[in-house]
Amino acid sequence: MMGAVAETIRRKLEAAFSPSALELVDDSDRHHGHAGHTGAGESHFNLRIESQAFAGKTRVMRQRMVMHALAEELAGPVHALSIHASAPGDA
């Protein structure tokens, strides 16, 4: 079951990129004692997203596209987001 932050992230990514694959993992528990960890969860995430929107874009451009779509969450509850963004057919 996903929390409110994860649901918001998923909804925004689906609206922005119409992904063919999307995997979002709340990794907050692994960061106990680290900066940004509040104990409430939903502060650290791993994201794997595949979308045609990333075709022809560099890795940095893809990450910036995702960060732009999630600017509000990254300025607030999300302390860390690991992003793996690919286009269909990428190796």
PDB file of N, CA and C in Angstrom:
ATOM      1  N   MET A   1       0.833  -1.185   0.000  1.00  0.00           N
ATOM      2  CA  MET A   1       0.000   0.000   0.000  1.00  0.00           C
ATOM      3  C   MET A   1       0.875   1.245   0.000  1.00  0.00           C
ATOM      4  N   MET A   2       0.566   2.157  -0.873  1.00  0.00           N
ATOM      5  CA  MET A   2       1.351   3.380  -0.985  1.00  0.00           C
ATOM      6  C   MET A   2       0.735   4.490  -0.150  1.00  0.00           C
ATOM      7  N   GLY A   3       1.596   5.363   0.352  1.00  0.00           N
ATOM      8  CA  GLY A   3       1.149   6.514   1.112  1.00  0.00           C
ATOM      9  C   GLY A   3       0.744   7.655   0.200  1.00  0.00           C
ATOM     10  N   ALA A   4       0.324   8.743   0.799  1.00  0.00           N
ATOM     11  CA  ALA A   4      -0.163   9.901   0.053  1.00  0.00           C
ATOM     12  C   ALA A   4       0.916  10.518  -0.844  1.00  0.00           C
ATOM     13  N   VAL A   5       2.147  10.597  -0.348  1.00  0.00           N
ATOM     14  CA  VAL A   5       3.225  11.186  -1.146  1.00  0.00           C
ATOM     15  C   VAL A   5       3.508  10.319  -2.369  1.00  0.00           C
ATOM     16  N   ALA A   6       3.612   9.018  -2.175  1.00  0.00           N
ATOM     17  CA  ALA A   6       3.870   8.109  -3.287  1.00  0.00           C
ATOM     18  C   ALA A   6       2.738   8.160  -4.314  1.00  0.00           C
ATOM     19  N   GLU A   7       1.511   8.231  -3.849  1.00  0.00           N
ATOM     20  CA  GLU A   7       0.360   8.315  -4.765  1.00  0.00           C
ATOM     21  C   GLU A   7       0.431   9.599  -5.589  1.00  0.00           C
ATOM     22  N   THR A   8       0.793  10.696  -4.956  1.00  0.00           N
ATOM     23  CA  THR A   8       0.921  11.970  -5.663  1.00  0.00           C
ATOM     24  C   THR A   8       2.029  11.904  -6.700  1.00  0.00           C
ATOM     25  N   ILE A   9       3.167  11.324  -6.325  1.00  0.00           N
ATOM     26  CA  ILE A   9       4.284  11.179  -7.264  1.00  0.00           C
ATOM     27  C   ILE A   9       3.852  10.340  -8.460  1.00  0.00           C
ATOM     28  N   ARG A  10       3.232   9.223  -8.205  1.00  0.00           N
ATOM     29  CA  ARG A  10       2.779   8.333  -9.284  1.00  0.00           C
ATOM     30  C   ARG A  10       1.792   9.058 -10.207  1.00  0.00           C
ATOM     31  N   ARG A  11       0.846   9.746  -9.628  1.00  0.00           N
ATOM     32  CA  ARG A  11      -0.160  10.457 -10.424  1.00  0.00           C
ATOM     33  C   ARG A  11       0.487  11.522 -11.309  1.00  0.00           C
ATOM     34  N   LYS A  12       1.413  12.299 -10.755  1.00  0.00           N
ATOM     35  CA  LYS A  12       2.077  13.356 -11.525  1.00  0.00           C
ATOM     36  C   LYS A  12       2.932  12.777 -12.647  1.00  0.00           C
ATOM     37  N   LEU A  13       3.650  11.688 -12.358  1.00  0.00           N
ATOM     38  CA  LEU A  13       4.487  11.071 -13.393  1.00  0.00           C
ATOM     39  C   LEU A  13       3.637  10.482 -14.511  1.00  0.00           C
ATOM     40  N   GLU A  14       2.530   9.855 -14.169  1.00  0.00           N
ATOM     41  CA  GLU A  14       1.642   9.292 -15.183  1.00  0.00           C
ATOM     42  C   GLU A  14       1.061  10.403 -16.062  1.00  0.00           C
ATOM     43  N   ALA A  15       0.685  11.523 -15.464  1.00  0.00           N
ATOM     44  CA  ALA A  15       0.130  12.643 -16.223  1.00  0.00           C
ATOM     45  C   ALA A  15       1.172  13.295 -17.124  1.00  0.00           C
ATOM     46  N   ALA A  16       2.398  13.420 -16.622  1.00  0.00           N
ATOM     47  CA  ALA A  16       3.451  14.117 -17.369  1.00  0.00           C
ATOM     48  C   ALA A  16       4.076  13.270 -18.470  1.00  0.00           C
ATOM     49  N   PHE A  17       4.190  11.948 -18.254  1.00  0.00           N
ATOM     50  CA  PHE A  17       4.993  11.127 -19.163  1.00  0.00           C
ATOM     51  C   PHE A  17       4.278   9.938 -19.789  1.00  0.00           C
ATOM     52  N   SER A  18       3.065   9.627 -19.385  1.00  0.00           N
ATOM     53  CA  SER A  18       2.354   8.438 -19.893  1.00  0.00           C
ATOM     54  C   SER A  18       3.316   7.250 -19.977  1.00  0.00           C
ATOM     55  N   PRO A  19       3.895   6.853 -18.866  1.00  0.00           N
ATOM     56  CA  PRO A  19       4.948   5.821 -18.899  1.00  0.00           C
ATOM     57  C   PRO A  19       4.430   4.447 -19.304  1.00  0.00           C
ATOM     58  N   SER A  20       5.291   3.713 -20.009  1.00  0.00           N
ATOM     59  CA  SER A  20       4.993   2.322 -20.341  1.00  0.00           C
ATOM     60  C   SER A  20       5.382   1.415 -19.175  1.00  0.00           C
ATOM     61  N   ALA A  21       6.220   1.907 -18.276  1.00  0.00           N
ATOM     62  CA  ALA A  21       6.595   1.191 -17.058  1.00  0.00           C
ATOM     63  C   ALA A  21       6.906   2.223 -15.982  1.00  0.00           C
ATOM     64  N   LEU A  22       6.484   1.915 -14.757  1.00  0.00           N
ATOM     65  CA  LEU A  22       6.721   2.817 -13.642  1.00  0.00           C
ATOM     66  C   LEU A  22       6.827   1.996 -12.372  1.00  0.00           C
ATOM     67  N   GLU A  23       7.961   2.135 -11.695  1.00  0.00           N
ATOM     68  CA  GLU A  23       8.175   1.458 -10.418  1.00  0.00           C
ATOM     69  C   GLU A  23       8.686   2.489  -9.425  1.00  0.00           C
ATOM     70  N   LEU A  24       7.943   2.676  -8.358  1.00  0.00           N
ATOM     71  CA  LEU A  24       8.302   3.630  -7.320  1.00  0.00           C
ATOM     72  C   LEU A  24       8.379   2.882  -5.991  1.00  0.00           C
ATOM     73  N   VAL A  25       9.555   2.937  -5.366  1.00  0.00           N
ATOM     74  CA  VAL A  25       9.778   2.207  -4.122  1.00  0.00           C
ATOM     75  C   VAL A  25      10.127   3.201  -3.021  1.00  0.00           C
ATOM     76  N   ASP A  26       9.365   3.155  -1.933  1.00  0.00           N
ATOM     77  CA  ASP A  26       9.663   3.962  -0.754  1.00  0.00           C
ATOM     78  C   ASP A  26      10.828   3.294  -0.031  1.00  0.00           C
ATOM     79  N   ASP A  27      11.964   3.953  -0.047  1.00  0.00           N
ATOM     80  CA  ASP A  27      13.195   3.415   0.515  1.00  0.00           C
ATOM     81  C   ASP A  27      13.561   4.111   1.830  1.00  0.00           C
ATOM     82  N   SER A  28      12.607   4.790   2.422  1.00  0.00           N
ATOM     83  CA  SER A  28      12.870   5.613   3.602  1.00  0.00           C
ATOM     84  C   SER A  28      13.433   4.822   4.771  1.00  0.00           C
ATOM     85  N   ASP A  29      12.935   3.612   4.993  1.00  0.00           N
ATOM     86  CA  ASP A  29      13.389   2.815   6.138  1.00  0.00           C
ATOM     87  C   ASP A  29      14.877   2.515   6.105  1.00  0.00           C
ATOM     88  N   ARG A  30      15.463   2.457   4.919  1.00  0.00           N
ATOM     89  CA  ARG A  30      16.900   2.176   4.813  1.00  0.00           C
ATOM     90  C   ARG A  30      17.749   3.377   5.196  1.00  0.00           C
ATOM     91  N   HIS A  31      17.125   4.536   5.409  1.00  0.00           N
ATOM     92  CA  HIS A  31      17.870   5.766   5.669  1.00  0.00           C
ATOM     93  C   HIS A  31      17.696   6.264   7.104  1.00  0.00           C
ATOM     94  N   HIS A  32      17.313   5.363   7.986  1.00  0.00           N
ATOM     95  CA  HIS A  32      17.156   5.725   9.398  1.00  0.00           C
ATOM     96  C   HIS A  32      18.464   6.312   9.926  1.00  0.00           C
ATOM     97  N   GLY A  33      18.369   7.479  10.511  1.00  0.00           N
ATOM     98  CA  GLY A  33      19.551   8.137  11.049  1.00  0.00           C
ATOM     99  C   GLY A  33      20.257   9.045  10.066  1.00  0.00           C
ATOM    100  N   HIS A  34      19.850   9.025   8.802  1.00  0.00           N
ATOM    101  CA  HIS A  34      20.478   9.885   7.785  1.00  0.00           C
ATOM    102  C   HIS A  34      19.758  11.223   7.715  1.00  0.00           C
ATOM    103  N   ALA A  35      20.383  12.183   7.078  1.00  0.00           N
ATOM    104  CA  ALA A  35      19.768  13.499   6.877  1.00  0.00           C
ATOM    105  C   ALA A  35      18.460  13.349   6.114  1.00  0.00           C
ATOM    106  N   GLY A  36      17.479  14.103   6.524  1.00  0.00           N
ATOM    107  CA  GLY A  36      16.198  14.086   5.838  1.00  0.00           C
ATOM    108  C   GLY A  36      15.249  12.994   6.291  1.00  0.00           C
ATOM    109  N   HIS A  37      15.723  12.056   7.087  1.00  0.00           N
ATOM    110  CA  HIS A  37      14.860  10.967   7.562  1.00  0.00           C
ATOM    111  C   HIS A  37      14.158  11.436   8.825  1.00  0.00           C
ATOM    112  N   THR A  38      12.831  11.501   8.755  1.00  0.00           N
ATOM    113  CA  THR A  38      12.052  12.004   9.887  1.00  0.00           C
ATOM    114  C   THR A  38      11.428  10.884  10.695  1.00  0.00           C
ATOM    115  N   GLY A  39      11.464   9.682  10.175  1.00  0.00           N
ATOM    116  CA  GLY A  39      10.808   8.568  10.827  1.00  0.00           C
ATOM    117  C   GLY A  39       9.384   8.373  10.353  1.00  0.00           C
ATOM    118  N   ALA A  40       8.851   9.351   9.639  1.00  0.00           N
ATOM    119  CA  ALA A  40       7.473   9.281   9.152  1.00  0.00           C
ATOM    120  C   ALA A  40       7.369   8.514   7.833  1.00  0.00           C
ATOM    121  N   GLY A  41       8.497   8.252   7.187  1.00  0.00           N
ATOM    122  CA  GLY A  41       8.485   7.567   5.897  1.00  0.00           C
ATOM    123  C   GLY A  41       8.214   8.528   4.757  1.00  0.00           C
ATOM    124  N   GLU A  42       8.219   7.989   3.572  1.00  0.00           N
ATOM    125  CA  GLU A  42       7.957   8.731   2.337  1.00  0.00           C
ATOM    126  C   GLU A  42       8.875   9.943   2.167  1.00  0.00           C
ATOM    127  N   SER A  43      10.147   9.764   2.491  1.00  0.00           N
ATOM    128  CA  SER A  43      11.130  10.831   2.309  1.00  0.00           C
ATOM    129  C   SER A  43      12.215  10.445   1.308  1.00  0.00           C
ATOM    130  N   HIS A  44      12.412   9.145   1.088  1.00  0.00           N
ATOM    131  CA  HIS A  44      13.439   8.635   0.184  1.00  0.00           C
ATOM    132  C   HIS A  44      12.791   7.620  -0.768  1.00  0.00           C
ATOM    133  N   PHE A  45      12.981   7.823  -2.069  1.00  0.00           N
ATOM    134  CA  PHE A  45      12.362   6.941  -3.060  1.00  0.00           C
ATOM    135  C   PHE A  45      13.355   6.522  -4.134  1.00  0.00           C
ATOM    136  N   ASN A  46      13.127   5.339  -4.683  1.00  0.00           N
ATOM    137  CA  ASN A  46      13.812   4.871  -5.880  1.00  0.00           C
ATOM    138  C   ASN A  46      12.763   4.816  -6.983  1.00  0.00           C
ATOM    139  N   LEU A  47      13.095   5.397  -8.136  1.00  0.00           N
ATOM    140  CA  LEU A  47      12.161   5.468  -9.256  1.00  0.00           C
ATOM    141  C   LEU A  47      12.777   4.854 -10.503  1.00  0.00           C
ATOM    142  N   ARG A  48      12.014   3.986 -11.143  1.00  0.00           N
ATOM    143  CA  ARG A  48      12.353   3.465 -12.463  1.00  0.00           C
ATOM    144  C   ARG A  48      11.164   3.792 -13.345  1.00  0.00           C
ATOM    145  N   ILE A  49      11.398   4.566 -14.392  1.00  0.00           N
ATOM    146  CA  ILE A  49      10.327   4.985 -15.280  1.00  0.00           C
ATOM    147  C   ILE A  49      10.783   4.850 -16.726  1.00  0.00           C
ATOM    148  N   GLU A  50       9.898   4.316 -17.546  1.00  0.00           N
ATOM    149  CA  GLU A  50      10.164   4.181 -18.985  1.00  0.00           C
ATOM    150  C   GLU A  50       9.063   4.923 -19.727  1.00  0.00           C
ATOM    151  N   SER A  51       9.466   5.807 -20.629  1.00  0.00           N
ATOM    152  CA  SER A  51       8.498   6.596 -21.384  1.00  0.00           C
ATOM    153  C   SER A  51       9.084   7.010 -22.723  1.00  0.00           C
ATOM    154  N   GLN A  52       8.228   7.089 -23.703  1.00  0.00           N
ATOM    155  CA  GLN A  52       8.629   7.575 -25.023  1.00  0.00           C
ATOM    156  C   GLN A  52       9.079   9.031 -24.933  1.00  0.00           C
ATOM    157  N   ALA A  53       8.599   9.754 -23.933  1.00  0.00           N
ATOM    158  CA  ALA A  53       8.976  11.160 -23.744  1.00  0.00           C
ATOM    159  C   ALA A  53      10.478  11.331 -23.528  1.00  0.00           C
ATOM    160  N   PHE A  54      11.168  10.272 -23.118  1.00  0.00           N
ATOM    161  CA  PHE A  54      12.608  10.348 -22.862  1.00  0.00           C
ATOM    162  C   PHE A  54      13.459   9.985 -24.084  1.00  0.00           C
ATOM    163  N   ALA A  55      12.828   9.580 -25.163  1.00  0.00           N
ATOM    164  CA  ALA A  55      13.571   9.184 -26.375  1.00  0.00           C
ATOM    165  C   ALA A  55      14.403  10.361 -26.886  1.00  0.00           C
ATOM    166  N   GLY A  56      15.660  10.092 -27.178  1.00  0.00           N
ATOM    167  CA  GLY A  56      16.562  11.099 -27.714  1.00  0.00           C
ATOM    168  C   GLY A  56      17.099  12.078 -26.688  1.00  0.00           C
ATOM    169  N   LYS A  57      16.756  11.883 -25.428  1.00  0.00           N
ATOM    170  CA  LYS A  57      17.220  12.783 -24.369  1.00  0.00           C
ATOM    171  C   LYS A  57      18.391  12.147 -23.629  1.00  0.00           C
ATOM    172  N   THR A  58      19.297  12.989 -23.143  1.00  0.00           N
ATOM    173  CA  THR A  58      20.414  12.496 -22.343  1.00  0.00           C
ATOM    174  C   THR A  58      19.910  12.097 -20.959  1.00  0.00           C
ATOM    175  N   ARG A  59      20.736  11.391 -20.225  1.00  0.00           N
ATOM    176  CA  ARG A  59      20.393  10.977 -18.865  1.00  0.00           C
ATOM    177  C   ARG A  59      20.074  12.189 -18.000  1.00  0.00           C
ATOM    178  N   VAL A  60      20.883  13.230 -18.104  1.00  0.00           N
ATOM    179  CA  VAL A  60      20.675  14.439 -17.303  1.00  0.00           C
ATOM    180  C   VAL A  60      19.369  15.127 -17.690  1.00  0.00           C
ATOM    181  N   MET A  61      19.083  15.205 -18.976  1.00  0.00           N
ATOM    182  CA  MET A  61      17.828  15.820 -19.425  1.00  0.00           C
ATOM    183  C   MET A  61      16.622  15.044 -18.898  1.00  0.00           C
ATOM    184  N   ARG A  62      16.702  13.730 -18.907  1.00  0.00           N
ATOM    185  CA  ARG A  62      15.607  12.902 -18.401  1.00  0.00           C
ATOM    186  C   ARG A  62      15.392  13.151 -16.915  1.00  0.00           C
ATOM    187  N   GLN A  63      16.474  13.214 -16.164  1.00  0.00           N
ATOM    188  CA  GLN A  63      16.364  13.454 -14.724  1.00  0.00           C
ATOM    189  C   GLN A  63      15.774  14.833 -14.451  1.00  0.00           C
ATOM    190  N   ARG A  64      16.178  15.822 -15.220  1.00  0.00           N
ATOM    191  CA  ARG A  64      15.632  17.173 -15.045  1.00  0.00           C
ATOM    192  C   ARG A  64      14.139  17.204 -15.360  1.00  0.00           C
ATOM    193  N   MET A  65      13.717  16.451 -16.370  1.00  0.00           N
ATOM    194  CA  MET A  65      12.301  16.387 -16.710  1.00  0.00           C
ATOM    195  C   MET A  65      11.495  15.827 -15.538  1.00  0.00           C
ATOM    196  N   VAL A  66      12.000  14.762 -14.931  1.00  0.00           N
ATOM    197  CA  VAL A  66      11.322  14.152 -13.781  1.00  0.00           C
ATOM    198  C   VAL A  66      11.322  15.120 -12.600  1.00  0.00           C
ATOM    199  N   MET A  67      12.460  15.738 -12.317  1.00  0.00           N
ATOM    200  CA  MET A  67      12.545  16.661 -11.187  1.00  0.00           C
ATOM    201  C   MET A  67      11.626  17.863 -11.381  1.00  0.00           C
ATOM    202  N   HIS A  68      11.483  18.317 -12.613  1.00  0.00           N
ATOM    203  CA  HIS A  68      10.566  19.427 -12.892  1.00  0.00           C
ATOM    204  C   HIS A  68       9.123  19.014 -12.603  1.00  0.00           C
ATOM    205  N   ALA A  69       8.754  17.808 -13.020  1.00  0.00           N
ATOM    206  CA  ALA A  69       7.391  17.313 -12.786  1.00  0.00           C
ATOM    207  C   ALA A  69       7.101  17.146 -11.297  1.00  0.00           C
ATOM    208  N   LEU A  70       8.136  16.890 -10.503  1.00  0.00           N
ATOM    209  CA  LEU A  70       7.970  16.633  -9.069  1.00  0.00           C
ATOM    210  C   LEU A  70       8.561  17.747  -8.196  1.00  0.00           C
ATOM    211  N   ALA A  71       8.663  18.950  -8.744  1.00  0.00           N
ATOM    212  CA  ALA A  71       9.308  20.059  -8.035  1.00  0.00           C
ATOM    213  C   ALA A  71       8.685  20.316  -6.677  1.00  0.00           C
ATOM    214  N   GLU A  72       7.367  20.253  -6.576  1.00  0.00           N
ATOM    215  CA  GLU A  72       6.694  20.527  -5.310  1.00  0.00           C
ATOM    216  C   GLU A  72       7.054  19.484  -4.250  1.00  0.00           C
ATOM    217  N   GLU A  73       7.077  18.221  -4.642  1.00  0.00           N
ATOM    218  CA  GLU A  73       7.418  17.145  -3.698  1.00  0.00           C
ATOM    219  C   GLU A  73       8.889  17.214  -3.290  1.00  0.00           C
ATOM    220  N   LEU A  74       9.758  17.551  -4.235  1.00  0.00           N
ATOM    221  CA  LEU A  74      11.188  17.638  -3.926  1.00  0.00           C
ATOM    222  C   LEU A  74      11.503  18.837  -3.039  1.00  0.00           C
ATOM    223  N   ALA A  75      10.652  19.843  -3.073  1.00  0.00           N
ATOM    224  CA  ALA A  75      10.834  21.011  -2.205  1.00  0.00           C
ATOM    225  C   ALA A  75      10.230  20.770  -0.829  1.00  0.00           C
ATOM    226  N   GLY A  76       9.458  19.713  -0.695  1.00  0.00           N
ATOM    227  CA  GLY A  76       8.759  19.459   0.557  1.00  0.00           C
ATOM    228  C   GLY A  76       9.098  18.130   1.172  1.00  0.00           C
ATOM    229  N   PRO A  77       8.197  17.165   1.053  1.00  0.00           N
ATOM    230  CA  PRO A  77       8.350  15.926   1.817  1.00  0.00           C
ATOM    231  C   PRO A  77       9.441  14.977   1.314  1.00  0.00           C
ATOM    232  N   VAL A  78       9.831  15.079   0.063  1.00  0.00           N
ATOM    233  CA  VAL A  78      10.806  14.134  -0.495  1.00  0.00           C
ATOM    234  C   VAL A  78      12.213  14.702  -0.328  1.00  0.00           C
ATOM    235  N   HIS A  79      13.036  13.980   0.422  1.00  0.00           N
ATOM    236  CA  HIS A  79      14.414  14.401   0.655  1.00  0.00           C
ATOM    237  C   HIS A  79      15.352  13.866  -0.432  1.00  0.00           C
ATOM    238  N   ALA A  80      15.094  12.642  -0.913  1.00  0.00           N
ATOM    239  CA  ALA A  80      15.976  12.012  -1.896  1.00  0.00           C
ATOM    240  C   ALA A  80      15.152  11.193  -2.876  1.00  0.00           C
ATOM    241  N   LEU A  81      15.537  11.305  -4.149  1.00  0.00           N
ATOM    242  CA  LEU A  81      14.879  10.550  -5.212  1.00  0.00           C
ATOM    243  C   LEU A  81      15.946  10.018  -6.161  1.00  0.00           C
ATOM    244  N   SER A  82      16.084   8.708  -6.188  1.00  0.00           N
ATOM    245  CA  SER A  82      16.996   8.066  -7.130  1.00  0.00           C
ATOM    246  C   SER A  82      16.197   7.808  -8.409  1.00  0.00           C
ATOM    247  N   ILE A  83      16.679   8.336  -9.541  1.00  0.00           N
ATOM    248  CA  ILE A  83      15.928   8.279 -10.793  1.00  0.00           C
ATOM    249  C   ILE A  83      16.655   7.443 -11.835  1.00  0.00           C
ATOM    250  N   HIS A  84      15.952   6.453 -12.358  1.00  0.00           N
ATOM    251  CA  HIS A  84      16.411   5.725 -13.538  1.00  0.00           C
ATOM    252  C   HIS A  84      15.313   5.903 -14.587  1.00  0.00           C
ATOM    253  N   ALA A  85      15.552   6.792 -15.545  1.00  0.00           N
ATOM    254  CA  ALA A  85      14.575   7.097 -16.582  1.00  0.00           C
ATOM    255  C   ALA A  85      15.085   6.596 -17.919  1.00  0.00           C
ATOM    256  N   SER A  86      14.242   5.862 -18.630  1.00  0.00           N
ATOM    257  CA  SER A  86      14.652   5.312 -19.925  1.00  0.00           C
ATOM    258  C   SER A  86      13.525   5.457 -20.932  1.00  0.00           C
ATOM    259  N   ALA A  87      13.893   5.282 -22.188  1.00  0.00           N
ATOM    260  CA  ALA A  87      12.929   5.248 -23.276  1.00  0.00           C
ATOM    261  C   ALA A  87      12.752   3.794 -23.692  1.00  0.00           C
ATOM    262  N   PRO A  88      11.592   3.444 -24.254  1.00  0.00           N
ATOM    263  CA  PRO A  88      11.416   2.056 -24.727  1.00  0.00           C
ATOM    264  C   PRO A  88      12.530   1.672 -25.697  1.00  0.00           C
ATOM    265  N   GLY A  89      13.083   0.514 -25.479  1.00  0.00           N
ATOM    266  CA  GLY A  89      14.150   0.022 -26.353  1.00  0.00           C
ATOM    267  C   GLY A  89      15.551   0.409 -25.928  1.00  0.00           C
ATOM    268  N   ASP A  90      15.680   1.242 -24.899  1.00  0.00           N
ATOM    269  CA  ASP A  90      17.024   1.576 -24.400  1.00  0.00           C
ATOM    270  C   ASP A  90      17.680   0.307 -23.870  1.00  0.00           C
ATOM    271  N   ALA A  91      18.978   0.240 -24.051  1.00  0.00           N
ATOM    272  CA  ALA A  91      19.726  -0.926 -23.554  1.00  0.00           C
ATOM    273  C   ALA A  91      20.005  -0.825 -22.089  1.00  0.00           C
TER     274      ALA A  91
END
